[in-house]
PDB file of C-alpha atoms in Angstrom:
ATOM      1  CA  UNK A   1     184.229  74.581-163.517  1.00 85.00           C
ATOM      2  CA  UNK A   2     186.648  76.643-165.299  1.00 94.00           C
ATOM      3  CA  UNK A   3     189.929  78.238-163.666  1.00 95.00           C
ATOM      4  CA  UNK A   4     188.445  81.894-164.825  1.00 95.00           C
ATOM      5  CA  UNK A   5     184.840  80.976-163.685  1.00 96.00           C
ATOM      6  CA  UNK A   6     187.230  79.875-159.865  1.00 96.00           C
ATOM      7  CA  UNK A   7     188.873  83.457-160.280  1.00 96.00           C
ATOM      8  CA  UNK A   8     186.195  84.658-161.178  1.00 96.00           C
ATOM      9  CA  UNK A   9     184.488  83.864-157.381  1.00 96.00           C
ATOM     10  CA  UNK A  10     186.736  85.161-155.627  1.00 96.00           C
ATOM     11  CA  UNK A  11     186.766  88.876-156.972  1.00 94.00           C
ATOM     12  CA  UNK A  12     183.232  88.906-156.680  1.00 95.00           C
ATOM     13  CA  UNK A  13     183.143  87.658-153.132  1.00 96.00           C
ATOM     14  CA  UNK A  14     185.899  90.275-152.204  1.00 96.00           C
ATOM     15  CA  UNK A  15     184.997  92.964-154.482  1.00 94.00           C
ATOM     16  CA  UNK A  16     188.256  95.326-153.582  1.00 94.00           C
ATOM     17  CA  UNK A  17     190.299  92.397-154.657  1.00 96.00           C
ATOM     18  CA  UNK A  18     190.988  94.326-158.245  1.00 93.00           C
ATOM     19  CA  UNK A  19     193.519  91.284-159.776  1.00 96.00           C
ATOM     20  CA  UNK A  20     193.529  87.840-159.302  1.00 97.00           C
ATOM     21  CA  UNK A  21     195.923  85.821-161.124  1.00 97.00           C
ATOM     22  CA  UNK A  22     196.399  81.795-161.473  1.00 96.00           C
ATOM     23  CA  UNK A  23     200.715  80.935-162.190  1.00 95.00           C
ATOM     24  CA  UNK A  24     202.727  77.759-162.995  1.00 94.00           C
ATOM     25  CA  UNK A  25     205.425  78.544-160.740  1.00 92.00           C
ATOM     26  CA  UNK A  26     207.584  76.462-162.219  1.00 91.00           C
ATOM     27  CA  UNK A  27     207.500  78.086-165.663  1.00 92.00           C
ATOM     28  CA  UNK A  28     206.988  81.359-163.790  1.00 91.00           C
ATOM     29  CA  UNK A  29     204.195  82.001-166.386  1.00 93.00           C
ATOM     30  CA  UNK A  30     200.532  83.652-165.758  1.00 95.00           C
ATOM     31  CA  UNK A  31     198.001  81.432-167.039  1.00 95.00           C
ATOM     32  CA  UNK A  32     194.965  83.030-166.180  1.00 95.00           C
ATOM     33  CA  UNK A  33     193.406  86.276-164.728  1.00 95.00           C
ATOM     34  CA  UNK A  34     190.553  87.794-163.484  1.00 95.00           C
ATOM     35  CA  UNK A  35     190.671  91.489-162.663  1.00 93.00           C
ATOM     36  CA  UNK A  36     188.010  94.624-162.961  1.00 89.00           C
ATOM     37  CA  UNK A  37     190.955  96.786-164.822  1.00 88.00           C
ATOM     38  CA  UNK A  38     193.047  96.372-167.848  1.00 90.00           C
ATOM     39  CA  UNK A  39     196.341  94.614-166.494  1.00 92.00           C
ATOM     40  CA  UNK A  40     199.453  94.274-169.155  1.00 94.00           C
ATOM     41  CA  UNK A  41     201.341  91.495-169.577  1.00 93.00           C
ATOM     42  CA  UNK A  42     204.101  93.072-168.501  1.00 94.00           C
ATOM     43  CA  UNK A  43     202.877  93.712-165.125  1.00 93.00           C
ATOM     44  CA  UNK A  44     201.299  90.302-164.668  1.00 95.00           C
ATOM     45  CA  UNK A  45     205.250  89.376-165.371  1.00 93.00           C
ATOM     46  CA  UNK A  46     206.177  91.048-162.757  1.00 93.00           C
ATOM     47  CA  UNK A  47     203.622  90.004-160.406  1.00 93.00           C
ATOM     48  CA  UNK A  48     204.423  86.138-161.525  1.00 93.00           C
ATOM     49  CA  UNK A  49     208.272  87.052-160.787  1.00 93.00           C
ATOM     50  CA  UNK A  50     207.786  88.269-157.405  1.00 92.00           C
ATOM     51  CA  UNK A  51     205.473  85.665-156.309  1.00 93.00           C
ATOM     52  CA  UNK A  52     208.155  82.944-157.533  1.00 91.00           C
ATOM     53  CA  UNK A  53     210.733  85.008-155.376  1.00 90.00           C
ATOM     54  CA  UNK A  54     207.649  85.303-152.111  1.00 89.00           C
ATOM     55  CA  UNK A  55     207.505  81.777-152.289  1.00 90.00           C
ATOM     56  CA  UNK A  56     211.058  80.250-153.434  1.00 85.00           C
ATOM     57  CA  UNK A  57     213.387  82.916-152.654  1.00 83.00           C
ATOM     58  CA  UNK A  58     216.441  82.861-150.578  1.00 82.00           C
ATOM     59  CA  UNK A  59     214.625  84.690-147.631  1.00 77.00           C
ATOM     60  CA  UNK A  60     211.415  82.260-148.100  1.00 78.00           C
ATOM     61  CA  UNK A  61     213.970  79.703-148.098  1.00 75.00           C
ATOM     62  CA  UNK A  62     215.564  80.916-144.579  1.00 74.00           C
ATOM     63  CA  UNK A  63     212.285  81.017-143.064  1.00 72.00           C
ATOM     64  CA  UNK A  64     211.678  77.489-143.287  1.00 73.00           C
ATOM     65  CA  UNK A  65     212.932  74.021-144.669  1.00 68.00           C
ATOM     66  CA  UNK A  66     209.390  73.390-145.837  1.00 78.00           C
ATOM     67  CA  UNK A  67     208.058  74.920-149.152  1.00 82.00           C
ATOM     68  CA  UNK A  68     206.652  78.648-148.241  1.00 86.00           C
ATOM     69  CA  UNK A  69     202.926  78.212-149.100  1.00 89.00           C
ATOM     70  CA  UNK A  70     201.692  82.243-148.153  1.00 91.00           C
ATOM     71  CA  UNK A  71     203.127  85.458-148.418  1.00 90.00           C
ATOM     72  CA  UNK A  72     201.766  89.096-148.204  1.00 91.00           C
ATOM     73  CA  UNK A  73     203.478  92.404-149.682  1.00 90.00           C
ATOM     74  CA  UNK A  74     201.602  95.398-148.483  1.00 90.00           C
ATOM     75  CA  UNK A  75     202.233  98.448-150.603  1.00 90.00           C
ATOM     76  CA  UNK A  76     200.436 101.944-149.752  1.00 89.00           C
ATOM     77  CA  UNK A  77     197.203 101.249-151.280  1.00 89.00           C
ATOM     78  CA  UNK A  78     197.096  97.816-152.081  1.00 93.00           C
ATOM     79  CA  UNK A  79     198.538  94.155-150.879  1.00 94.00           C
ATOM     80  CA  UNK A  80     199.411  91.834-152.812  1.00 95.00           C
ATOM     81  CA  UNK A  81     198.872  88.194-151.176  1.00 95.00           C
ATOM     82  CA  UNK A  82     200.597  84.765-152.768  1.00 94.00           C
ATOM     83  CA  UNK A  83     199.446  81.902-152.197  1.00 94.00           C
ATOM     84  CA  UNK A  84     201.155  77.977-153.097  1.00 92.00           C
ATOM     85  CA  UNK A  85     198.895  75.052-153.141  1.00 83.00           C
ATOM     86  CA  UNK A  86     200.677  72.832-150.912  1.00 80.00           C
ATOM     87  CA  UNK A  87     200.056  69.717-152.550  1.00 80.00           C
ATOM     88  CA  UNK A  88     200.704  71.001-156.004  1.00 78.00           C
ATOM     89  CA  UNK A  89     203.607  73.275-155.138  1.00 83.00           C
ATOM     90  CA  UNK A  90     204.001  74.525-159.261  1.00 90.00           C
ATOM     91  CA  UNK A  91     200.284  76.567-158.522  1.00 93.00           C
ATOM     92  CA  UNK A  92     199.742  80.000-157.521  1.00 95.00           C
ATOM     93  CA  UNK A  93     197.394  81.932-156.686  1.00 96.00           C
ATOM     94  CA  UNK A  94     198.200  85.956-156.617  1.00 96.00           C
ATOM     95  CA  UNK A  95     195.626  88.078-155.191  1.00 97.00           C
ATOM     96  CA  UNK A  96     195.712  91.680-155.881  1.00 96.00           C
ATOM     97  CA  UNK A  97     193.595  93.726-153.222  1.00 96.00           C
ATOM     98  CA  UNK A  98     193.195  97.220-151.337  1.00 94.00           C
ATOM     99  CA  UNK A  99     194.145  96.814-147.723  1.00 92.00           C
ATOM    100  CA  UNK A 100     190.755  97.114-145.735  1.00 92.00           C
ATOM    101  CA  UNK A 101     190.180  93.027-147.487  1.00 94.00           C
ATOM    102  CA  UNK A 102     189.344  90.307-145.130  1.00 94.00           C
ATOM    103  CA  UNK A 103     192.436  88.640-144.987  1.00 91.00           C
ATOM    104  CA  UNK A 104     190.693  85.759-143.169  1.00 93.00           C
ATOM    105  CA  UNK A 105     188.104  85.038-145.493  1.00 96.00           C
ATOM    106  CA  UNK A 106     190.356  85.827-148.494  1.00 96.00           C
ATOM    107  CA  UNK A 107     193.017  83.481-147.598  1.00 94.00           C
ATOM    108  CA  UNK A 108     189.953  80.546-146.827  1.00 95.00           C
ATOM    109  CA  UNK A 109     188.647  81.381-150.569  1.00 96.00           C
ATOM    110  CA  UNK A 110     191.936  81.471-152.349  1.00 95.00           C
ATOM    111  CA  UNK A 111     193.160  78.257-150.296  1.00 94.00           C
ATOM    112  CA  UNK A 112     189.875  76.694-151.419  1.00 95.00           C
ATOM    113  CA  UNK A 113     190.243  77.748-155.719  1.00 95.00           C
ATOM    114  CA  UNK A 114     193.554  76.621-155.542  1.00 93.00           C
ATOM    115  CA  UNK A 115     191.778  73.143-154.295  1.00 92.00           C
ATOM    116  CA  UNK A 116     189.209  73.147-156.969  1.00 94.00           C
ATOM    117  CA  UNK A 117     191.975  74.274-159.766  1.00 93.00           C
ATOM    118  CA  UNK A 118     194.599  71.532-158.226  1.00 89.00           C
ATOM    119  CA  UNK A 119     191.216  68.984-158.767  1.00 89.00           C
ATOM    120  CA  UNK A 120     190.951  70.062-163.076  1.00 85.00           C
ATOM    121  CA  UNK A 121     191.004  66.836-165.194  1.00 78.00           C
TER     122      UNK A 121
END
């Protein structure tokens, strides 16, 4: 299967889930996205950049001596969630949603594309 056709699951399984982006942290670059608006590069930038500083940053860093797989930034209307696989610690998974999403069942699905991306040939 195809990383889109992966993203693609999720934001139809958790239809207030508006963006869902695949990174290579470790070129802090967006490779692919799935989203039900028109997102700019520019703003998936900025969504790569934040997730790298989520998940490497000094704070992320402080909280642990182990790589920070998961972080959550709520906002007003939305929250953002990032997620590392934590075998493959250069993918990530950013997940773009309103705030009444099933954090649960988001956070089993996103664990599980990140699985079946981490698995590509």
């Amino acid at each position: 299967m195809k990383i889109v056709e992966i993203l693609d699951q999720i934001e139809t399984a958790f239809p207030t889930c508006h963006t869902i982006a695949f990174a290579d942290l470790s070129t802090k670059m967006v490779l692919c996205t799935s989203s039900s608006t028109d997102v700019r590069q520019e703003d998936l930038d900025k969504l790569c950049t934040t997730m790298t500083t989520a998940l490497d940053g000094k704070i992320a860093s402080l909280a642990s001596a182990e790589p920070t797989v998961e972080a959550m930034v709520f906002g007003t209307e939305n929250v953002t969630v990032y997620l590392r696989d934590g075998d493959e610690l250069a993918d990530g998974l950013c997940c773009v949603c309103s705030t009444d999403v099933d954090f649960g069942a988001l956070m089993s699905s996103a664990r599980e594309a990140l699985s079946q991306i981490a698995a590509q040939p």
